CSV table of C-alpha atoms in Angstrom, one decimal:
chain,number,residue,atom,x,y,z
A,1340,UNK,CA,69.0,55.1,145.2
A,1341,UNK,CA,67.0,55.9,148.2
A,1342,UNK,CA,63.2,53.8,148.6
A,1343,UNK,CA,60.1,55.1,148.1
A,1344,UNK,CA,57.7,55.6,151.0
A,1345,UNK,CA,55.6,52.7,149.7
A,1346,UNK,CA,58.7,50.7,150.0
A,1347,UNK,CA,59.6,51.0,153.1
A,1348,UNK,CA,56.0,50.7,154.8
A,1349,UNK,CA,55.1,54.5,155.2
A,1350,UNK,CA,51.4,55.2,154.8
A,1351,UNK,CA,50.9,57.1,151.4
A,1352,UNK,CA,49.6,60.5,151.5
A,1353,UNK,CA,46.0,60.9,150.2
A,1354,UNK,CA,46.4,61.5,146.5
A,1355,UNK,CA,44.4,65.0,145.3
A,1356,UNK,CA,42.2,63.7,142.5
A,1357,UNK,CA,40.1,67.1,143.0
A,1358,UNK,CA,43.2,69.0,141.2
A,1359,UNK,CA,43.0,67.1,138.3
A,1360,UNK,CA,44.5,64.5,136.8
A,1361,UNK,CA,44.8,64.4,133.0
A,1362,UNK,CA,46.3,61.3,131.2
A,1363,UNK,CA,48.3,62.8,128.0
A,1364,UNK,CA,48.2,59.7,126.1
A,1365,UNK,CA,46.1,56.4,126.1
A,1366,UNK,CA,44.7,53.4,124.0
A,1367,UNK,CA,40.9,52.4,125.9
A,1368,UNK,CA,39.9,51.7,122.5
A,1369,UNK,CA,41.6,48.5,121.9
A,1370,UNK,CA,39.4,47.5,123.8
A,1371,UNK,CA,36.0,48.3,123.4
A,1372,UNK,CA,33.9,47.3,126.6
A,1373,UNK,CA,36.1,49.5,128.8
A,1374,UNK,CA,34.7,52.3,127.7
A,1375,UNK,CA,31.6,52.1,130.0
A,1376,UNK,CA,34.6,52.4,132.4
A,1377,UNK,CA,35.1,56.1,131.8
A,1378,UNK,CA,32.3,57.5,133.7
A,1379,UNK,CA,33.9,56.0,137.0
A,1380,UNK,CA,36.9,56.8,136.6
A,1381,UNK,CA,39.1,59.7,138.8
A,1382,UNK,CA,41.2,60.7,135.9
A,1383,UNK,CA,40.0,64.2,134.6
A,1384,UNK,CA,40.3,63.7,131.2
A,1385,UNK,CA,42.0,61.5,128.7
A,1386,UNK,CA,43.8,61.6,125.6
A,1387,UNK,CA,43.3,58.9,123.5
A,1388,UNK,CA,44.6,58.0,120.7
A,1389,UNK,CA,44.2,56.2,117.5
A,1390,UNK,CA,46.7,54.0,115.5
A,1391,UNK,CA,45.3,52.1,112.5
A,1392,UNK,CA,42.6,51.6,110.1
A,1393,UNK,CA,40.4,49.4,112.6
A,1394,UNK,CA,40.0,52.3,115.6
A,1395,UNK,CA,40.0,55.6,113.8
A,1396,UNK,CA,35.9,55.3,113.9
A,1397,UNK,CA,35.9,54.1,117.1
A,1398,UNK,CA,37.9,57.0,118.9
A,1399,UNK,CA,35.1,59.0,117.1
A,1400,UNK,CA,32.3,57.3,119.4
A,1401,UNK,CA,34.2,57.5,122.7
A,1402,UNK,CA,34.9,61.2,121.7
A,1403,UNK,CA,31.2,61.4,120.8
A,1404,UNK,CA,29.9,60.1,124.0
A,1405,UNK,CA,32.1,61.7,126.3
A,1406,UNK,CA,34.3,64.4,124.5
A,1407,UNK,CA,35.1,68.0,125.9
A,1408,UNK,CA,32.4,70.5,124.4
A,1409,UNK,CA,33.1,74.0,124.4
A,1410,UNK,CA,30.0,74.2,127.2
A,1411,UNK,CA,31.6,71.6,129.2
A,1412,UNK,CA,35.3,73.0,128.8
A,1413,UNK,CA,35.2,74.7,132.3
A,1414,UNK,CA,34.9,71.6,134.4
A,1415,UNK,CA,38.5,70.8,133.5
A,1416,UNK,CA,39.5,73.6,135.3
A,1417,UNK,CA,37.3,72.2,138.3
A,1418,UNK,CA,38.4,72.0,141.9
A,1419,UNK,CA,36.7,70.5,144.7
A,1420,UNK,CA,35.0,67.7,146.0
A,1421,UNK,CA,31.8,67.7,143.7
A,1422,UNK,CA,32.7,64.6,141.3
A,1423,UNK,CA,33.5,66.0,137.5
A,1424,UNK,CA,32.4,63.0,135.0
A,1425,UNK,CA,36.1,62.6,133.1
A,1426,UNK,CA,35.6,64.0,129.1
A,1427,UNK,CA,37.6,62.9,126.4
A,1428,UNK,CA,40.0,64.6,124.1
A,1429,UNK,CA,40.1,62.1,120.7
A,1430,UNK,CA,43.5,62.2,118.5
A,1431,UNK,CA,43.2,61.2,115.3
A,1432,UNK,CA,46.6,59.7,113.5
A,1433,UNK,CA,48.5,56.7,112.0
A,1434,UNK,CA,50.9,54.6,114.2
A,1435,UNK,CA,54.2,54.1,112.4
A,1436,UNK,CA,53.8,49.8,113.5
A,1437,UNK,CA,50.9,50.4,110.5
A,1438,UNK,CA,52.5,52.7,108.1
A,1439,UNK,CA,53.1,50.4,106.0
A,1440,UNK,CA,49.4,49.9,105.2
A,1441,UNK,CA,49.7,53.2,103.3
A,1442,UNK,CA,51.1,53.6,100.2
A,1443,UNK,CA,52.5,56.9,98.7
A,1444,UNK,CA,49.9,57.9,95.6
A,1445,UNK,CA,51.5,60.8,94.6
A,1446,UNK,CA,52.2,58.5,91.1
A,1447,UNK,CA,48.6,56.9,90.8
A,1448,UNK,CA,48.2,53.6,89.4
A,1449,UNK,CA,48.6,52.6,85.9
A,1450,UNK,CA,44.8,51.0,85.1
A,1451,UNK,CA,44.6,47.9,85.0
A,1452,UNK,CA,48.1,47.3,87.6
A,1453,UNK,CA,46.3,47.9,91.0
A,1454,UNK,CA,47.5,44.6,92.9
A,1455,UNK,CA,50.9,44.8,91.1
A,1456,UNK,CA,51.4,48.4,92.2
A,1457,UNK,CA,50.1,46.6,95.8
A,1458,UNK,CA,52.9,43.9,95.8
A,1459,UNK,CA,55.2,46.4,94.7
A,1460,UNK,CA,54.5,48.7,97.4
A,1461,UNK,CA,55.2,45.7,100.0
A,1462,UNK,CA,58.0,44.7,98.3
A,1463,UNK,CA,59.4,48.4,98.8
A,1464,UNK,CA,58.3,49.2,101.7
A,1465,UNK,CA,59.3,46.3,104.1
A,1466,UNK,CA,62.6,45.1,104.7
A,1467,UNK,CA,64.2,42.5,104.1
A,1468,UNK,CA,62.1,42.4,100.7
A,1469,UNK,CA,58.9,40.1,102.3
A,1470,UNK,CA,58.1,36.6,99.9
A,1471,UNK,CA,54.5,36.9,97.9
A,1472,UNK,CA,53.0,34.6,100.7
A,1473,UNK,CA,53.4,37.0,103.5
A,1474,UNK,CA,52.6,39.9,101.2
A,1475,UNK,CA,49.3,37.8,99.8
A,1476,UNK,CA,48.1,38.1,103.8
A,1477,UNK,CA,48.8,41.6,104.2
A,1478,UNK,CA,45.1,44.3,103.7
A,1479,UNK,CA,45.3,46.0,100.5
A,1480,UNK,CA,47.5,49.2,100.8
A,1481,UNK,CA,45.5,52.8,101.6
A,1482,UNK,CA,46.3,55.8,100.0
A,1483,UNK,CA,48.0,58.4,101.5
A,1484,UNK,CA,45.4,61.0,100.1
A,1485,UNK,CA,42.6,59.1,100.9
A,1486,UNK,CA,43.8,58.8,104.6
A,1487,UNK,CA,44.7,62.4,104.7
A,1488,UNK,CA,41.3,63.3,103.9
A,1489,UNK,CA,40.0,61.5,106.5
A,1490,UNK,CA,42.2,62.8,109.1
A,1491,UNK,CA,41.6,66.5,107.8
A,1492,UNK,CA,37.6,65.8,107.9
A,1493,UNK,CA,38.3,64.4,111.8
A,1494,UNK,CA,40.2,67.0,112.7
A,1495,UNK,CA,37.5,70.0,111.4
A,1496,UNK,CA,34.3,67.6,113.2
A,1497,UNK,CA,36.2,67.4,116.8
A,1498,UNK,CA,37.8,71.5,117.2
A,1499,UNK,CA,39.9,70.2,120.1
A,1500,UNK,CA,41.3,67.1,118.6
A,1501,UNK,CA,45.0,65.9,118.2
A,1502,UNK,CA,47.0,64.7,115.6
A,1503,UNK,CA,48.5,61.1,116.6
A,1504,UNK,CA,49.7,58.8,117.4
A,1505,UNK,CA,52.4,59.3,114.7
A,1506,UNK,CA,56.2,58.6,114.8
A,1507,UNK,CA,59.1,56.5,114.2
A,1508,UNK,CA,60.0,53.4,115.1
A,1509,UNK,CA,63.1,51.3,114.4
A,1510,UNK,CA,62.5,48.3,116.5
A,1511,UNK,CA,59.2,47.1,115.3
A,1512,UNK,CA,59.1,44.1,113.4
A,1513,UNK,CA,55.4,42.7,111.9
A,1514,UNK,CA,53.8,39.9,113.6
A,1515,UNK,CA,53.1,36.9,111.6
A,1516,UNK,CA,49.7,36.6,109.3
A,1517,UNK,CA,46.9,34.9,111.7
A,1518,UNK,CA,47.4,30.9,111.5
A,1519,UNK,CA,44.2,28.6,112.8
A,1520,UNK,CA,45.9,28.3,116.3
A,1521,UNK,CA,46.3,32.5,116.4
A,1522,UNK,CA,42.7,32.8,115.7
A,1523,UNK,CA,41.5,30.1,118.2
A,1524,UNK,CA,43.4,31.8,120.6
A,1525,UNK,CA,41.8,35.2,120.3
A,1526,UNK,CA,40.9,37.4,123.3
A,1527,UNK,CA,37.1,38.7,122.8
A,1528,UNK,CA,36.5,42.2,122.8
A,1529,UNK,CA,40.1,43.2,121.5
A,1530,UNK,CA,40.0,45.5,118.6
A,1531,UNK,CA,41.5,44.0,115.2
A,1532,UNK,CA,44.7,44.6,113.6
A,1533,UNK,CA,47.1,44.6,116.7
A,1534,UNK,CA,49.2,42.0,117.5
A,1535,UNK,CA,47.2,40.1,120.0
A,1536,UNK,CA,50.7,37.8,120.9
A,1537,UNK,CA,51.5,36.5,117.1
A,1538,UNK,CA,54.6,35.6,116.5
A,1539,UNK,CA,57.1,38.3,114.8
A,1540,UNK,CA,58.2,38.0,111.4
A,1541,UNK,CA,61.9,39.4,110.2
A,1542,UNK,CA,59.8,42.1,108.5
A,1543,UNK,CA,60.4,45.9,109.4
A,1544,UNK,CA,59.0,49.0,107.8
A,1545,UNK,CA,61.6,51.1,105.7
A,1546,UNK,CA,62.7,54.4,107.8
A,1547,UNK,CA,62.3,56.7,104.5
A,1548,UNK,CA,58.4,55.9,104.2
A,1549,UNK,CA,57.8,55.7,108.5
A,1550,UNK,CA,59.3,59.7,108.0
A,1551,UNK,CA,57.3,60.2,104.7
A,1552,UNK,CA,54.0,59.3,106.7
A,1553,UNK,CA,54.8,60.9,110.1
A,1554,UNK,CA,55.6,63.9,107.8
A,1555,UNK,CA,52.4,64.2,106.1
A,1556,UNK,CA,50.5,64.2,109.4
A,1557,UNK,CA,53.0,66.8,111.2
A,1558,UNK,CA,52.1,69.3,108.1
A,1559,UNK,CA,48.2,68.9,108.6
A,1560,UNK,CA,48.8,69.1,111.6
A,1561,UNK,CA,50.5,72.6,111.1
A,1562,UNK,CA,47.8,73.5,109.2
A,1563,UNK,CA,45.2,72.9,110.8
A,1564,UNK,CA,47.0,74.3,114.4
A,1565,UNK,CA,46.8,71.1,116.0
A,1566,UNK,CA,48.9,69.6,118.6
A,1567,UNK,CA,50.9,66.3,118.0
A,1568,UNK,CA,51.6,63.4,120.0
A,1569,UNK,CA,54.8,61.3,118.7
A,1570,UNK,CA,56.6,57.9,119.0
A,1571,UNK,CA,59.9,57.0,118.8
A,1572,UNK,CA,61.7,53.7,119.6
A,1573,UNK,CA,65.2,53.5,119.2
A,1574,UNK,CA,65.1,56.2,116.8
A,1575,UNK,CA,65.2,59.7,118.9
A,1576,UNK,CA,67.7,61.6,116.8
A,1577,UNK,CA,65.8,60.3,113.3
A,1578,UNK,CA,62.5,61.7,115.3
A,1579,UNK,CA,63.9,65.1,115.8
A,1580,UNK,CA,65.4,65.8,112.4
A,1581,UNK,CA,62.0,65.0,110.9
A,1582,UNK,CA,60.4,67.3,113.3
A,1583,UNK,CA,63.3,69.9,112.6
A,1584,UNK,CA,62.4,69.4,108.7
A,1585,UNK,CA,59.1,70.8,109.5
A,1586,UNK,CA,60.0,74.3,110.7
A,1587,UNK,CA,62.7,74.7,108.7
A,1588,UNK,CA,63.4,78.0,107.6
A,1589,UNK,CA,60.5,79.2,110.9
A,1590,UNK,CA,63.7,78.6,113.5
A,1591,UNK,CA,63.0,81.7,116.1
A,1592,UNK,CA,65.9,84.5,116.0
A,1593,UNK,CA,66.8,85.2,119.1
A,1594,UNK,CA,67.6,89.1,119.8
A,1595,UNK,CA,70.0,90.6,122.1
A,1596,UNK,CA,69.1,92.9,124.8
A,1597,UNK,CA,70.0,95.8,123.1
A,1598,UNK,CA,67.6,94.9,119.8
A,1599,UNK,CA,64.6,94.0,122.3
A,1600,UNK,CA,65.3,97.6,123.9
A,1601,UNK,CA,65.6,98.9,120.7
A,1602,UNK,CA,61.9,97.7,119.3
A,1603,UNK,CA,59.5,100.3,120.2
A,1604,UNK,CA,55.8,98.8,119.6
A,1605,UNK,CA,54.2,97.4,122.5
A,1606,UNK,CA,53.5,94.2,121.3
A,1607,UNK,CA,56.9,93.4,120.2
A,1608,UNK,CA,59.1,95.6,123.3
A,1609,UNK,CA,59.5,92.6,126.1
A,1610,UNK,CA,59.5,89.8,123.1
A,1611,UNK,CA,63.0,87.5,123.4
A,1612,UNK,CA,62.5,86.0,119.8
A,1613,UNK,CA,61.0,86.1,116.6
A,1614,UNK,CA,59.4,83.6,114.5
A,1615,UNK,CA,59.0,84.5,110.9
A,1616,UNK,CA,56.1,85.3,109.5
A,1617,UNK,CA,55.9,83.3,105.6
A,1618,UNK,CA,52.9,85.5,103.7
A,1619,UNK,CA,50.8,84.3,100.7
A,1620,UNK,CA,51.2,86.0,97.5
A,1621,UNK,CA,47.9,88.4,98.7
A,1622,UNK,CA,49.5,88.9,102.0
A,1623,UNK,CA,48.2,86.8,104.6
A,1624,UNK,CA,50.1,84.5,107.1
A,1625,UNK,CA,50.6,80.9,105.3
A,1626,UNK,CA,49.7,78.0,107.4
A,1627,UNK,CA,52.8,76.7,108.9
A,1628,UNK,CA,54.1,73.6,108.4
A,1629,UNK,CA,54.8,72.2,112.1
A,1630,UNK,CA,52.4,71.3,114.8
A,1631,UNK,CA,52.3,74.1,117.6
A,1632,UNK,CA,52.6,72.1,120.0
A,1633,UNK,CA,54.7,68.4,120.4
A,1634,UNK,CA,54.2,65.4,123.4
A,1635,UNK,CA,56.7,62.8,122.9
A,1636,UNK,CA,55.1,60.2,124.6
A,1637,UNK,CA,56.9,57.9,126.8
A,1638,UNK,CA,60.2,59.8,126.2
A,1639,UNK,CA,63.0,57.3,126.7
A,1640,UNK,CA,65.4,59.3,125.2
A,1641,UNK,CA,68.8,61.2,126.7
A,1642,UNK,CA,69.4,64.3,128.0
A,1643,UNK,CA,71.0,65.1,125.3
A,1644,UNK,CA,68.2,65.1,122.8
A,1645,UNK,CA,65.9,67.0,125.3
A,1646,UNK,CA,68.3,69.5,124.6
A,1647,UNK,CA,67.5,69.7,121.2
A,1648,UNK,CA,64.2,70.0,121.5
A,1649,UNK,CA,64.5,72.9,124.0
A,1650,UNK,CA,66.9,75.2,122.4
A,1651,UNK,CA,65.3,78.6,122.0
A,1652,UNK,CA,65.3,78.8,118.1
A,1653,UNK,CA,62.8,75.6,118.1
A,1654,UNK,CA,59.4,77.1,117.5
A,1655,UNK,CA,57.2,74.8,118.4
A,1656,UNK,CA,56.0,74.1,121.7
A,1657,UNK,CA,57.7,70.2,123.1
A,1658,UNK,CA,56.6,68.5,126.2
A,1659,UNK,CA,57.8,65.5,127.5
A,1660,UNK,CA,55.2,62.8,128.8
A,1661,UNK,CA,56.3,59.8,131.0
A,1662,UNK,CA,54.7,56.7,131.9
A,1663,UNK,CA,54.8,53.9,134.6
A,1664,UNK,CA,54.6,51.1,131.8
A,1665,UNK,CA,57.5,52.1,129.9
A,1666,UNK,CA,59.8,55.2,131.7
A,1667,UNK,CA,59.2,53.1,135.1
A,1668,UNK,CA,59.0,49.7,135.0
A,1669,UNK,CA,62.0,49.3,136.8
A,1670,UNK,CA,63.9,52.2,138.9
A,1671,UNK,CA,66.5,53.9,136.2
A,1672,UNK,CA,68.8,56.2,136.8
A,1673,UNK,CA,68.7,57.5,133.0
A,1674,UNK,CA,64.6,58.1,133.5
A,1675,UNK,CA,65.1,59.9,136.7
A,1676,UNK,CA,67.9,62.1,135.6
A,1677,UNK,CA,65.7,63.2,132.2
A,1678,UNK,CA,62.8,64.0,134.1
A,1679,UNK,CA,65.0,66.0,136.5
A,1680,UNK,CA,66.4,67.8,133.2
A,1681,UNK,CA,62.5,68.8,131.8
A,1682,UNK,CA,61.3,72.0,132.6
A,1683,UNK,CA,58.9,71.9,134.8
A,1684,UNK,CA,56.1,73.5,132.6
A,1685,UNK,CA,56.8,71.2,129.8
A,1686,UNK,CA,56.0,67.8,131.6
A,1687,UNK,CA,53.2,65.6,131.3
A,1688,UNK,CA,52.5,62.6,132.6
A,1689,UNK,CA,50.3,59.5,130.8
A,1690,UNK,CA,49.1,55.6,131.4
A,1691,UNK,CA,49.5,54.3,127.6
A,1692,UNK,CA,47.0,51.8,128.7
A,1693,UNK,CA,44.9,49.7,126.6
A,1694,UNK,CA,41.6,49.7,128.3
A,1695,UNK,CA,39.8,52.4,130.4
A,1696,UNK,CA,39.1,52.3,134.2
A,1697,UNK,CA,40.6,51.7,137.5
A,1698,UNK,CA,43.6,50.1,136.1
A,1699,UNK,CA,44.6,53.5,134.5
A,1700,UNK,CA,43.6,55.3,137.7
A,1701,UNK,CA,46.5,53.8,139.4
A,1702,UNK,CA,48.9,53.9,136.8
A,1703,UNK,CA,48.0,57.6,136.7
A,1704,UNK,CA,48.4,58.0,140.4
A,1705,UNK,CA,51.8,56.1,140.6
A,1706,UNK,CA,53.6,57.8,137.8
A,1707,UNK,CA,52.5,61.3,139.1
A,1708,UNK,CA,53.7,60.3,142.5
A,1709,UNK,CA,57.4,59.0,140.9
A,1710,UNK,CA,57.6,62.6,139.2
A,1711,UNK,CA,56.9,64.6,142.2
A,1712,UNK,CA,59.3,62.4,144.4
A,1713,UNK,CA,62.1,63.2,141.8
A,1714,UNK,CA,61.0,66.6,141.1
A,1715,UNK,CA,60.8,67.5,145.1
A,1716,UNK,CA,57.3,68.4,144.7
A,1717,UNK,CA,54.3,68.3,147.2
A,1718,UNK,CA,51.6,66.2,145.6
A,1719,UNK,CA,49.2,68.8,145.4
A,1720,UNK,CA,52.0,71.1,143.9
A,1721,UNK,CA,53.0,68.3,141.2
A,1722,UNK,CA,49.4,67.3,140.1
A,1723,UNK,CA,48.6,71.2,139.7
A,1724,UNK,CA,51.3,71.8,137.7
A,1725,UNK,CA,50.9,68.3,135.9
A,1726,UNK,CA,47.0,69.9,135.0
A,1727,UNK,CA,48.3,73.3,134.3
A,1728,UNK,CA,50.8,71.5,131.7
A,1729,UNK,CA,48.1,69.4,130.2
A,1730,UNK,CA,46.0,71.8,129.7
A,1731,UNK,CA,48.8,74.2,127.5
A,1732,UNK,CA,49.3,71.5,125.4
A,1733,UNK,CA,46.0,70.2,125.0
A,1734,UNK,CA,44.6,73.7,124.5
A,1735,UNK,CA,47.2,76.0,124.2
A,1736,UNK,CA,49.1,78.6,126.8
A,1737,UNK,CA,46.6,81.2,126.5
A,1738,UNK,CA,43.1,79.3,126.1
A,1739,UNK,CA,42.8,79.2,129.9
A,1740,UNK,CA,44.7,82.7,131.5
């Protein structure tokens, strides 16, 4: 494989932060303090998202301080030299590493059996079957209702939020509860609940109830007409038949030449495919139970699967997001053929970095120049088209023609 310029001592070509550069996917709220980052920053705008129970409040004050306003919309279409101060686009969603925080209340509680129904939940969820120790250190289950409530009431207070980050993930184990050595050895200013270098336990969250609660998300999401941003870890073809589940029976139908010459209505004449249309009992259009739109973040899957997700029946809008952190940290042949195999209006690009600032600048600027180096695009080619991609998923296609 042939060296980068950077490798082999060539001068790098100015990078065109004027056409902006829009991270699809990012965590600055584990840690609080960089958020006075954000304002010096050359990033455009960020996507950040939230995980668990401890930052779903606080991706509501970085989206309150800085997050795109319908007045302030227009500066992400900017171009120039005059500096734009970068906005935020807040996503609200549960991490499958914490699903298993959230029980299924569909059956409530017996009164009187709340911390059985608790244990039980544990017990059922995690596997191998955890011991009452480790499940006496583990928070007290939320409901699923509860938490879907809050994530509908997010949602309707933020018009241009996402939904995420949701998923699967097969690899994750759960760290150890905190001992007195975990605690002394603490990092100030990290948000609670992650793993903050614990040990890992055997302990790994049942597949059936990571789908059950990526599930219930994807259908709000559909509801509600809000784009999704997914994880999946050694689990892409489990990821895609629970996305498939959701647009069951809404597959497109792809007509033949002769049927689109045959339709005669000027909305429907040039159209390729059709998506049905499910109707309420009085008639109007039901919500639909997919997202719109789909980023899998940090897409480390094969070709293969890409496929999937880009056959024409699939209704839903997917895009493909890639990182320097995890799609780069070393030079792979399988990264740089799938990002060859994306179309070029379905790619984004993100930093999945924990903390706002210049550090996510340059992981920003490195990915973007890796894509357009294996793409064979310019640099002020690539980071248009990046924007232009960003902005149909964030937004939709039409929200800026």
């Amino acid at each position: 494989m042939c060296a980068s310029r950077a490798e082999i001592g060539v001068e790098k070509e100015a990078f065109p932060w004027d056409r902006g550069i829009c991270d699809a996917h990012c965590h600055p709220t584990d840690t609080v303090a960089s958020q006075e980052n954000v304002p010096r920053m050359k990033a455009r705008a960020l996507v950040i998202m939230s995980t668990r129970g401890e930052d779903q409040d606080l991706v509501r004050q970085f989206a309150n301080r800085y997050g795109v306003q319908p007045d302030t919309l227009h500066t992400l279409w900017h171009r120039g030299d005059h500096p734009v101060l970068t906005q935020i686009v807040p996503s609200f969603g549960w991490h499958p590493w914490f699903s298993y925080q959230i029980f299924d209340d569909s059956t409530p509680f017996l009164p009187g059996t709340e911390h059985l129904d608790a244990v039980r939940h544990y017990k059922a969820v995690l596997s191998p079957s955890p011991d009452d120790k480790f499940v006496s250190s583990l928070p007290d289950p939320r409901p699923l209702s509860e938490f879907l409530d809050q994530l509908r009431g997010s949602l309707k207070s933020f018009p241009f939020a996402l939904v995420g980050e949701v998923g699967i993930d097969r690899s994750f184990k759960l760290p150890t509860h905190w001992s007195p050595s975990d605690q002394a050895k603490r990092k100030e200013g990290l948000t609670p609940g992650g793993r903050e270098g614990r040990q890992l336990t055997p302990y790994r969250v049942q597949i059936d109830h990571q789908r059950k609660i990526m599930k219930a998300q994807l259908h709000l999401a559909g509801e509600l007409e809000r784009p999704v941003s997914v994880h999946g870890v050694a689990a892409h073809g489990i990821v895609f038949e629970t996305l498939q589940e959701t647009w069951q029976s809404y597959e497109r139908t792809i007509l033949s030449k002769r049927e689109q010459k045959r339709r005669s209505s000027a909305a429907n004449a040039h159209a390729r495919h059709v998506t049905p249309d499910h109707k309420t009992a009085d008639g109007v259009s039901a919500p639909k139970p997919y997202p719109p739109r789909i980023c899998l973040h940090s897409y480390s899957g094969p070709v293969d699967t890409l496929k999937q997700y880009l056959d024409p029946s699939v209704p839903a809008a997917v895009y493909f997001s890639f990182s320097r952190l995890v799609n780069f940290s070393r030079r792979s042949d399988k990264a740089f053929n799938v990002v060859r195999a994306v179309p070029n209006h379905r790619i984004l690009i993100e930093s999945d970095l924990h903390g706002a600032g210049e550090e996510m600048d340059d992981l920003l600027e490195d990915v973007t120049r890796l894509i357009c180096e294996i793409k064979g695009w310019s640099l002020v080619d690539g980071v248009e088209t990046l924007a232009r991609n960003w902005r149909s998923f964030v937004f939709g296609e039409s929200s800026f023609k």
